[in-house]
PDB file of C-alpha atoms in Angstrom:
ATOM      1  CA  MET U 622       9.450  12.134  29.567  1.00 67.00           C
ATOM      2  CA  LEU U 623      10.358  15.791  29.183  1.00 87.00           C
ATOM      3  CA  THR U 624       8.957  17.558  26.147  1.00 97.00           C
ATOM      4  CA  LYS U 625      11.399  18.427  23.376  1.00 98.00           C
ATOM      5  CA  ARG U 626      11.786  22.142  22.655  1.00 98.00           C
ATOM      6  CA  ILE U 627      11.693  23.992  19.345  1.00 98.00           C
ATOM      7  CA  ILE U 628      13.756  27.192  19.436  1.00 98.00           C
ATOM      8  CA  PRO U 629      13.948  29.791  16.652  1.00 95.00           C
ATOM      9  CA  CYS U 630      17.288  31.601  16.636  1.00 90.00           C
ATOM     10  CA  LEU U 631      17.626  35.239  15.670  1.00 88.00           C
ATOM     11  CA  ASP U 632      21.165  36.256  14.746  1.00 84.00           C
ATOM     12  CA  ILE U 633      21.321  40.028  15.236  1.00 83.00           C
ATOM     13  CA  LYS U 634      23.619  42.406  13.364  1.00 78.00           C
ATOM     14  CA  ASP U 635      23.110  46.184  13.513  1.00 75.00           C
ATOM     15  CA  GLY U 636      19.646  45.704  14.998  1.00 72.00           C
ATOM     16  CA  ARG U 637      18.378  43.403  12.222  1.00 75.00           C
ATOM     17  CA  THR U 638      17.923  39.653  11.991  1.00 74.00           C
ATOM     18  CA  VAL U 639      20.374  38.055   9.538  1.00 72.00           C
ATOM     19  CA  LYS U 640      21.126  34.539   8.344  1.00 61.00           C
ATOM     20  CA  GLY U 641      24.110  33.062   6.518  1.00 56.00           C
ATOM     21  CA  ILE U 642      25.640  29.758   5.405  1.00 50.00           C
ATOM     22  CA  ASN U 643      28.586  28.283   7.314  1.00 50.00           C
ATOM     23  CA  PHE U 644      28.666  31.547   9.317  1.00 47.00           C
ATOM     24  CA  VAL U 645      29.175  33.793   6.230  1.00 51.00           C
ATOM     25  CA  ASP U 646      27.178  35.341   3.338  1.00 55.00           C
ATOM     26  CA  LEU U 647      24.649  37.041   5.601  1.00 58.00           C
ATOM     27  CA  ARG U 648      21.270  38.217   4.312  1.00 59.00           C
ATOM     28  CA  ASP U 649      18.523  40.201   6.003  1.00 62.00           C
ATOM     29  CA  ALA U 650      15.701  38.194   7.611  1.00 61.00           C
ATOM     30  CA  GLY U 651      13.580  40.921   9.211  1.00 72.00           C
ATOM     31  CA  ASP U 652      12.911  42.930  12.342  1.00 84.00           C
ATOM     32  CA  PRO U 653      13.803  40.891  15.456  1.00 86.00           C
ATOM     33  CA  VAL U 654      11.011  42.269  17.645  1.00 90.00           C
ATOM     34  CA  GLU U 655       8.361  41.488  15.038  1.00 89.00           C
ATOM     35  CA  LEU U 656       9.800  38.023  14.463  1.00 88.00           C
ATOM     36  CA  ALA U 657       9.937  37.326  18.187  1.00 92.00           C
ATOM     37  CA  GLU U 658       6.274  38.163  18.613  1.00 93.00           C
ATOM     38  CA  ILE U 659       5.305  35.984  15.653  1.00 92.00           C
ATOM     39  CA  TYR U 660       7.265  33.031  17.020  1.00 93.00           C
ATOM     40  CA  ALA U 661       5.878  33.424  20.533  1.00 95.00           C
ATOM     41  CA  ASN U 662       2.365  33.331  19.103  1.00 95.00           C
ATOM     42  CA  SER U 663       2.996  30.404  16.767  1.00 95.00           C
ATOM     43  CA  GLY U 664       4.146  27.755  19.219  1.00 96.00           C
ATOM     44  CA  ALA U 665       7.879  28.306  19.764  1.00 97.00           C
ATOM     45  CA  ASP U 666       9.005  27.036  23.159  1.00 98.00           C
ATOM     46  CA  GLU U 667      11.861  29.493  23.559  1.00 97.00           C
ATOM     47  CA  LEU U 668      13.791  32.092  21.574  1.00 96.00           C
ATOM     48  CA  VAL U 669      17.514  32.691  21.233  1.00 95.00           C
ATOM     49  CA  PHE U 670      19.001  36.069  20.280  1.00 91.00           C
ATOM     50  CA  LEU U 671      22.671  36.202  19.320  1.00 86.00           C
ATOM     51  CA  ASP U 672      24.416  39.496  18.603  1.00 83.00           C
ATOM     52  CA  ILE U 673      26.904  38.065  16.128  1.00 72.00           C
ATOM     53  CA  SER U 674      29.071  41.192  15.927  1.00 68.00           C
ATOM     54  CA  ALA U 675      28.949  42.327  19.529  1.00 60.00           C
ATOM     55  CA  THR U 676      31.006  45.250  20.756  1.00 47.00           C
ATOM     56  CA  GLU U 677      30.472  47.385  23.820  1.00 49.00           C
ATOM     57  CA  GLU U 678      28.326  49.777  21.784  1.00 58.00           C
ATOM     58  CA  LYS U 679      26.237  47.021  20.267  1.00 57.00           C
ATOM     59  CA  ARG U 680      25.702  45.416  23.663  1.00 61.00           C
ATOM     60  CA  LYS U 681      23.917  48.586  24.789  1.00 66.00           C
ATOM     61  CA  THR U 682      21.769  48.394  21.682  1.00 62.00           C
ATOM     62  CA  LEU U 683      21.107  44.735  22.471  1.00 81.00           C
ATOM     63  CA  ALA U 684      19.905  45.618  25.969  1.00 86.00           C
ATOM     64  CA  ASP U 685      17.321  47.961  24.462  1.00 87.00           C
ATOM     65  CA  LEU U 686      16.314  45.242  22.012  1.00 88.00           C
ATOM     66  CA  VAL U 687      15.925  42.752  24.859  1.00 91.00           C
ATOM     67  CA  TYR U 688      13.641  45.163  26.671  1.00 93.00           C
ATOM     68  CA  ARG U 689      11.449  45.632  23.583  1.00 92.00           C
ATOM     69  CA  VAL U 690      11.265  41.881  22.983  1.00 92.00           C
ATOM     70  CA  ALA U 691      10.367  41.186  26.625  1.00 93.00           C
ATOM     71  CA  GLU U 692       7.330  43.432  26.253  1.00 94.00           C
ATOM     72  CA  LYS U 693       6.075  41.339  23.329  1.00 93.00           C
ATOM     73  CA  VAL U 694       6.707  37.706  24.264  1.00 94.00           C
ATOM     74  CA  ASN U 695       5.600  35.327  27.009  1.00 94.00           C
ATOM     75  CA  ILE U 696       8.106  32.524  26.431  1.00 96.00           C
ATOM     76  CA  PRO U 697      11.677  32.241  27.737  1.00 96.00           C
ATOM     77  CA  PHE U 698      14.397  33.851  25.686  1.00 94.00           C
ATOM     78  CA  THR U 699      18.144  33.625  25.762  1.00 96.00           C
ATOM     79  CA  VAL U 700      20.511  36.438  24.777  1.00 94.00           C
ATOM     80  CA  GLY U 701      24.144  36.102  23.736  1.00 92.00           C
ATOM     81  CA  GLY U 702      26.931  38.079  22.125  1.00 86.00           C
ATOM     82  CA  GLY U 703      29.761  40.011  23.747  1.00 85.00           C
ATOM     83  CA  ILE U 704      28.885  38.928  27.287  1.00 91.00           C
ATOM     84  CA  ALA U 705      32.044  38.919  29.383  1.00 91.00           C
ATOM     85  CA  SER U 706      31.129  39.809  32.966  1.00 94.00           C
ATOM     86  CA  VAL U 707      28.623  39.491  35.793  1.00 96.00           C
ATOM     87  CA  GLU U 708      27.619  43.098  35.072  1.00 95.00           C
ATOM     88  CA  ASP U 709      26.781  42.300  31.443  1.00 93.00           C
ATOM     89  CA  VAL U 710      24.493  39.469  32.516  1.00 95.00           C
ATOM     90  CA  ASP U 711      22.871  41.524  35.248  1.00 95.00           C
ATOM     91  CA  MET U 712      22.009  44.233  32.712  1.00 94.00           C
ATOM     92  CA  LEU U 713      20.444  41.785  30.243  1.00 94.00           C
ATOM     93  CA  LEU U 714      18.427  39.955  32.907  1.00 96.00           C
ATOM     94  CA  GLN U 715      17.172  43.266  34.279  1.00 95.00           C
ATOM     95  CA  ASN U 716      16.008  44.180  30.762  1.00 95.00           C
ATOM     96  CA  GLY U 717      13.955  40.989  30.499  1.00 96.00           C
ATOM     97  CA  ALA U 718      16.183  38.148  29.293  1.00 96.00           C
ATOM     98  CA  ASP U 719      15.550  34.778  30.958  1.00 97.00           C
ATOM     99  CA  LYS U 720      18.906  33.209  30.115  1.00 97.00           C
ATOM    100  CA  VAL U 721      22.235  34.296  28.703  1.00 97.00           C
ATOM    101  CA  SER U 722      24.527  32.504  26.284  1.00 96.00           C
ATOM    102  CA  ILE U 723      28.302  32.818  26.531  1.00 95.00           C
ATOM    103  CA  ASN U 724      30.808  31.432  24.065  1.00 92.00           C
ATOM    104  CA  SER U 725      34.182  33.032  23.323  1.00 90.00           C
ATOM    105  CA  SER U 726      34.334  34.725  26.731  1.00 93.00           C
ATOM    106  CA  ALA U 727      33.884  31.361  28.483  1.00 96.00           C
ATOM    107  CA  VAL U 728      36.801  29.828  26.591  1.00 96.00           C
ATOM    108  CA  LYS U 729      39.038  32.806  27.311  1.00 94.00           C
ATOM    109  CA  ASN U 730      37.989  32.916  30.976  1.00 97.00           C
ATOM    110  CA  PRO U 731      36.444  29.590  32.097  1.00 98.00           C
ATOM    111  CA  GLN U 732      36.018  30.939  35.646  1.00 98.00           C
ATOM    112  CA  LEU U 733      33.274  33.172  34.191  1.00 98.00           C
ATOM    113  CA  ILE U 734      31.005  30.104  34.014  1.00 98.00           C
ATOM    114  CA  ASN U 735      31.518  29.446  37.728  1.00 98.00           C
ATOM    115  CA  ASP U 736      30.945  33.084  38.604  1.00 98.00           C
ATOM    116  CA  LEU U 737      27.764  33.441  36.576  1.00 98.00           C
ATOM    117  CA  SER U 738      26.198  30.193  37.758  1.00 98.00           C
ATOM    118  CA  ALA U 739      27.002  31.076  41.376  1.00 98.00           C
ATOM    119  CA  LYS U 740      25.496  34.553  41.028  1.00 98.00           C
ATOM    120  CA  PHE U 741      22.436  33.865  38.857  1.00 98.00           C
ATOM    121  CA  GLY U 742      21.901  30.097  39.019  1.00 98.00           C
ATOM    122  CA  SER U 743      22.925  27.495  36.463  1.00 98.00           C
ATOM    123  CA  GLN U 744      19.398  27.419  35.022  1.00 97.00           C
ATOM    124  CA  CYS U 745      20.013  30.709  33.215  1.00 97.00           C
ATOM    125  CA  ILE U 746      23.570  30.053  31.987  1.00 98.00           C
ATOM    126  CA  VAL U 747      23.858  28.552  28.503  1.00 98.00           C
ATOM    127  CA  VAL U 748      27.296  27.887  27.078  1.00 98.00           C
ATOM    128  CA  ALA U 749      27.330  27.989  23.280  1.00 96.00           C
ATOM    129  CA  ILE U 750      29.972  25.912  21.541  1.00 97.00           C
ATOM    130  CA  ASP U 751      30.753  26.348  17.840  1.00 94.00           C
ATOM    131  CA  ALA U 752      32.822  23.447  16.530  1.00 97.00           C
ATOM    132  CA  LYS U 753      34.127  22.120  13.240  1.00 95.00           C
ATOM    133  CA  LEU U 754      35.198  18.595  12.328  1.00 94.00           C
ATOM    134  CA  ILE U 755      38.909  18.748  11.470  1.00 94.00           C
ATOM    135  CA  GLU U 756      40.818  15.545  10.678  1.00 94.00           C
ATOM    136  CA  GLY U 757      38.330  13.474  12.636  1.00 94.00           C
ATOM    137  CA  GLU U 758      38.244  15.746  15.709  1.00 96.00           C
ATOM    138  CA  TRP U 759      35.575  18.290  16.634  1.00 97.00           C
ATOM    139  CA  ILE U 760      37.530  21.507  17.292  1.00 97.00           C
ATOM    140  CA  VAL U 761      36.073  24.516  19.125  1.00 97.00           C
ATOM    141  CA  HIS U 762      36.072  27.859  17.257  1.00 94.00           C
ATOM    142  CA  LEU U 763      35.633  31.378  18.658  1.00 89.00           C
ATOM    143  CA  VAL U 764      34.480  34.844  17.550  1.00 77.00           C
ATOM    144  CA  GLY U 765      31.542  33.702  15.474  1.00 71.00           C
ATOM    145  CA  GLY U 766      33.489  30.737  14.135  1.00 76.00           C
ATOM    146  CA  LYS U 767      36.361  32.826  12.803  1.00 81.00           C
ATOM    147  CA  VAL U 768      39.115  31.747  15.197  1.00 87.00           C
ATOM    148  CA  PRO U 769      40.059  28.064  15.639  1.00 91.00           C
ATOM    149  CA  THR U 770      41.412  26.831  18.963  1.00 95.00           C
ATOM    150  CA  GLU U 771      43.144  23.615  19.973  1.00 96.00           C
ATOM    151  CA  ILE U 772      40.268  22.713  22.293  1.00 98.00           C
ATOM    152  CA  ARG U 773      38.321  19.527  21.640  1.00 98.00           C
ATOM    153  CA  LEU U 774      34.545  19.714  21.781  1.00 98.00           C
ATOM    154  CA  PHE U 775      33.879  16.856  24.185  1.00 98.00           C
ATOM    155  CA  ASP U 776      36.611  17.852  26.640  1.00 98.00           C
ATOM    156  CA  TRP U 777      35.322  21.417  26.722  1.00 98.00           C
ATOM    157  CA  ALA U 778      31.694  20.333  27.067  1.00 98.00           C
ATOM    158  CA  LYS U 779      32.528  18.242  30.141  1.00 98.00           C
ATOM    159  CA  GLU U 780      34.423  21.122  31.720  1.00 98.00           C
ATOM    160  CA  VAL U 781      31.548  23.490  30.992  1.00 98.00           C
ATOM    161  CA  GLU U 782      29.139  21.177  32.799  1.00 98.00           C
ATOM    162  CA  GLU U 783      31.483  20.793  35.780  1.00 98.00           C
ATOM    163  CA  ARG U 784      31.793  24.576  36.067  1.00 98.00           C
ATOM    164  CA  GLY U 785      28.048  25.039  36.415  1.00 98.00           C
ATOM    165  CA  ALA U 786      26.502  25.627  32.986  1.00 98.00           C
ATOM    166  CA  GLY U 787      22.831  24.710  32.827  1.00 98.00           C
ATOM    167  CA  GLU U 788      22.705  23.910  29.103  1.00 98.00           C
ATOM    168  CA  ILE U 789      24.970  23.586  26.090  1.00 98.00           C
ATOM    169  CA  LEU U 790      24.069  25.034  22.697  1.00 98.00           C
ATOM    170  CA  PHE U 791      26.147  23.053  20.212  1.00 98.00           C
ATOM    171  CA  THR U 792      26.435  24.405  16.679  1.00 95.00           C
ATOM    172  CA  SER U 793      28.121  22.337  14.004  1.00 95.00           C
ATOM    173  CA  MET U 794      29.837  24.854  11.737  1.00 93.00           C
ATOM    174  CA  ASP U 795      29.976  22.224   8.994  1.00 91.00           C
ATOM    175  CA  ASN U 796      26.199  21.838   9.037  1.00 91.00           C
ATOM    176  CA  ASP U 797      25.226  25.461   9.671  1.00 84.00           C
ATOM    177  CA  GLY U 798      22.959  26.851   6.964  1.00 79.00           C
ATOM    178  CA  THR U 799      23.381  23.803   4.708  1.00 84.00           C
ATOM    179  CA  LYS U 800      19.905  22.359   5.438  1.00 90.00           C
ATOM    180  CA  ASP U 801      21.401  18.870   5.255  1.00 95.00           C
ATOM    181  CA  GLY U 802      20.505  17.901   8.828  1.00 97.00           C
ATOM    182  CA  PHE U 803      22.035  18.216  12.286  1.00 97.00           C
ATOM    183  CA  ALA U 804      25.340  16.672  13.409  1.00 98.00           C
ATOM    184  CA  ASN U 805      23.548  13.831  15.173  1.00 98.00           C
ATOM    185  CA  GLU U 806      26.542  11.634  15.907  1.00 97.00           C
ATOM    186  CA  ALA U 807      28.279  14.388  17.867  1.00 98.00           C
ATOM    187  CA  LEU U 808      25.000  15.385  19.520  1.00 98.00           C
ATOM    188  CA  ALA U 809      24.313  11.821  20.652  1.00 98.00           C
ATOM    189  CA  ARG U 810      27.771  11.600  22.217  1.00 98.00           C
ATOM    190  CA  LEU U 811      27.278  14.916  24.023  1.00 98.00           C
ATOM    191  CA  SER U 812      23.859  13.822  25.309  1.00 98.00           C
ATOM    192  CA  THR U 813      25.257  10.472  26.461  1.00 98.00           C
ATOM    193  CA  GLU U 814      28.351  11.832  28.199  1.00 98.00           C
ATOM    194  CA  LEU U 815      26.720  14.848  29.893  1.00 98.00           C
ATOM    195  CA  ASN U 816      23.863  15.294  32.335  1.00 98.00           C
ATOM    196  CA  ILE U 817      22.692  18.751  31.234  1.00 98.00           C
ATOM    197  CA  PRO U 818      20.399  19.502  28.274  1.00 98.00           C
ATOM    198  CA  ILE U 819      21.935  19.739  24.804  1.00 98.00           C
ATOM    199  CA  ILE U 820      20.470  22.097  22.211  1.00 98.00           C
ATOM    200  CA  ALA U 821      21.114  21.045  18.607  1.00 98.00           C
ATOM    201  CA  SER U 822      22.008  23.826  16.180  1.00 96.00           C
ATOM    202  CA  GLY U 823      23.138  23.932  12.562  1.00 94.00           C
ATOM    203  CA  GLY U 824      21.670  22.125   9.583  1.00 94.00           C
ATOM    204  CA  ALA U 825      17.872  22.077   9.848  1.00 95.00           C
ATOM    205  CA  GLY U 826      16.323  21.849   6.388  1.00 96.00           C
ATOM    206  CA  ASN U 827      13.105  19.874   6.758  1.00 97.00           C
ATOM    207  CA  MET U 828      10.851  18.350   9.394  1.00 98.00           C
ATOM    208  CA  GLN U 829      12.556  14.962   9.231  1.00 98.00           C
ATOM    209  CA  HIS U 830      15.795  16.572  10.382  1.00 98.00           C
ATOM    210  CA  PHE U 831      14.109  17.582  13.644  1.00 98.00           C
ATOM    211  CA  THR U 832      12.739  14.087  14.179  1.00 98.00           C
ATOM    212  CA  ASP U 833      16.193  12.644  13.499  1.00 98.00           C
ATOM    213  CA  THR U 834      17.987  14.934  15.949  1.00 98.00           C
ATOM    214  CA  PHE U 835      15.584  14.078  18.755  1.00 98.00           C
ATOM    215  CA  ILE U 836      15.777  10.328  18.103  1.00 97.00           C
ATOM    216  CA  GLU U 837      19.276   9.736  16.708  1.00 98.00           C
ATOM    217  CA  GLY U 838      20.966  12.798  18.205  1.00 98.00           C
ATOM    218  CA  LYS U 839      19.200  12.472  21.571  1.00 98.00           C
ATOM    219  CA  ALA U 840      18.975  16.278  21.658  1.00 98.00           C
ATOM    220  CA  ASP U 841      16.798  17.979  24.267  1.00 98.00           C
ATOM    221  CA  ALA U 842      15.985  20.928  22.016  1.00 98.00           C
ATOM    222  CA  ALA U 843      16.463  21.877  18.377  1.00 98.00           C
ATOM    223  CA  LEU U 844      17.359  25.376  17.258  1.00 97.00           C
ATOM    224  CA  ALA U 845      16.948  26.696  13.725  1.00 94.00           C
ATOM    225  CA  ALA U 846      16.831  29.996  11.881  1.00 88.00           C
ATOM    226  CA  SER U 847      16.305  30.254   8.131  1.00 84.00           C
ATOM    227  CA  VAL U 848      13.674  27.508   7.816  1.00 92.00           C
ATOM    228  CA  PHE U 849      11.535  29.492  10.260  1.00 91.00           C
ATOM    229  CA  HIS U 850      12.465  33.030   9.142  1.00 83.00           C
ATOM    230  CA  PHE U 851      11.669  32.322   5.501  1.00 83.00           C
ATOM    231  CA  LYS U 852       8.494  30.307   6.216  1.00 89.00           C
ATOM    232  CA  GLU U 853       9.862  27.019   4.906  1.00 94.00           C
ATOM    233  CA  ILE U 854       8.606  25.288   8.048  1.00 96.00           C
ATOM    234  CA  GLU U 855       5.741  26.443  10.258  1.00 96.00           C
ATOM    235  CA  ILE U 856       6.292  25.567  13.920  1.00 97.00           C
ATOM    236  CA  VAL U 857       2.714  24.362  14.447  1.00 97.00           C
ATOM    237  CA  ASP U 858       3.069  21.925  11.528  1.00 97.00           C
ATOM    238  CA  LEU U 859       6.471  20.789  12.771  1.00 98.00           C
ATOM    239  CA  LYS U 860       5.130  20.012  16.223  1.00 98.00           C
ATOM    240  CA  LYS U 861       2.242  17.983  14.812  1.00 97.00           C
ATOM    241  CA  GLU U 862       4.742  16.006  12.746  1.00 97.00           C
ATOM    242  CA  LEU U 863       6.944  15.404  15.790  1.00 98.00           C
ATOM    243  CA  ARG U 864       3.992  14.295  17.889  1.00 97.00           C
ATOM    244  CA  ASP U 865       2.901  11.912  15.127  1.00 97.00           C
ATOM    245  CA  ASN U 866       6.402  10.422  15.294  1.00 96.00           C
ATOM    246  CA  GLY U 867       6.050   9.790  19.027  1.00 96.00           C
ATOM    247  CA  ILE U 868       8.197  12.726  20.151  1.00 97.00           C
ATOM    248  CA  PRO U 869       6.737  14.610  23.136  1.00 97.00           C
ATOM    249  CA  VAL U 870       6.227  18.303  22.390  1.00 98.00           C
ATOM    250  CA  ARG U 871       4.134  21.140  23.793  1.00 95.00           C
ATOM    251  CA  ILE U 872       1.271  21.846  21.387  1.00 89.00           C
TER     252      ILE U 872
END
């Protein structure tokens, strides 16, 4: 059985790590390079960096940040935010990223998924999907959750897989930052209907939530931010807890 992955997420704005609730009310959480090094040394399996206010200018800043992080860590890390072309991905991979995450750009131009997976391999293409439960349907949102679409989560997830994505990072906007647990029902359906790994995001508040998302949500990896940034959960303790609950993890 494959080991389950624990992934700290660093949302980047103006070169700093920030964290909010339901995608708003951001507060500072520290220097991303320092945090990355701490996580790499404390048992994280991977890291995710998301430039949540990406523009062309910020993407250049992000490339420099990626380079500085790559010098400090020895675990895979994924970079997302404002990526819209093969050239963008090429630049980030050359600066040391292992994977890239695309979201709004994939919805606006689904062919981008095909192009990136053909050029770089599906193993390094993560499609992030932010969705909100509206009248019983999970609806995809864009631009950091600000813009609703008419696209349904499960339809889009299937298309993403067919186009060559290697993983899906699913964030429940309803659960994000609430610390009430992951959206396990939706996660379980994604994991059942698709053949690529599903990363759970949004809602981690305690160790039990991680156990629940691996067992009930059938997630392949669990991503969290504030509980790690603000030392509410130490990754080494979390992994011991998971192992004690029969969940395979890398210690």
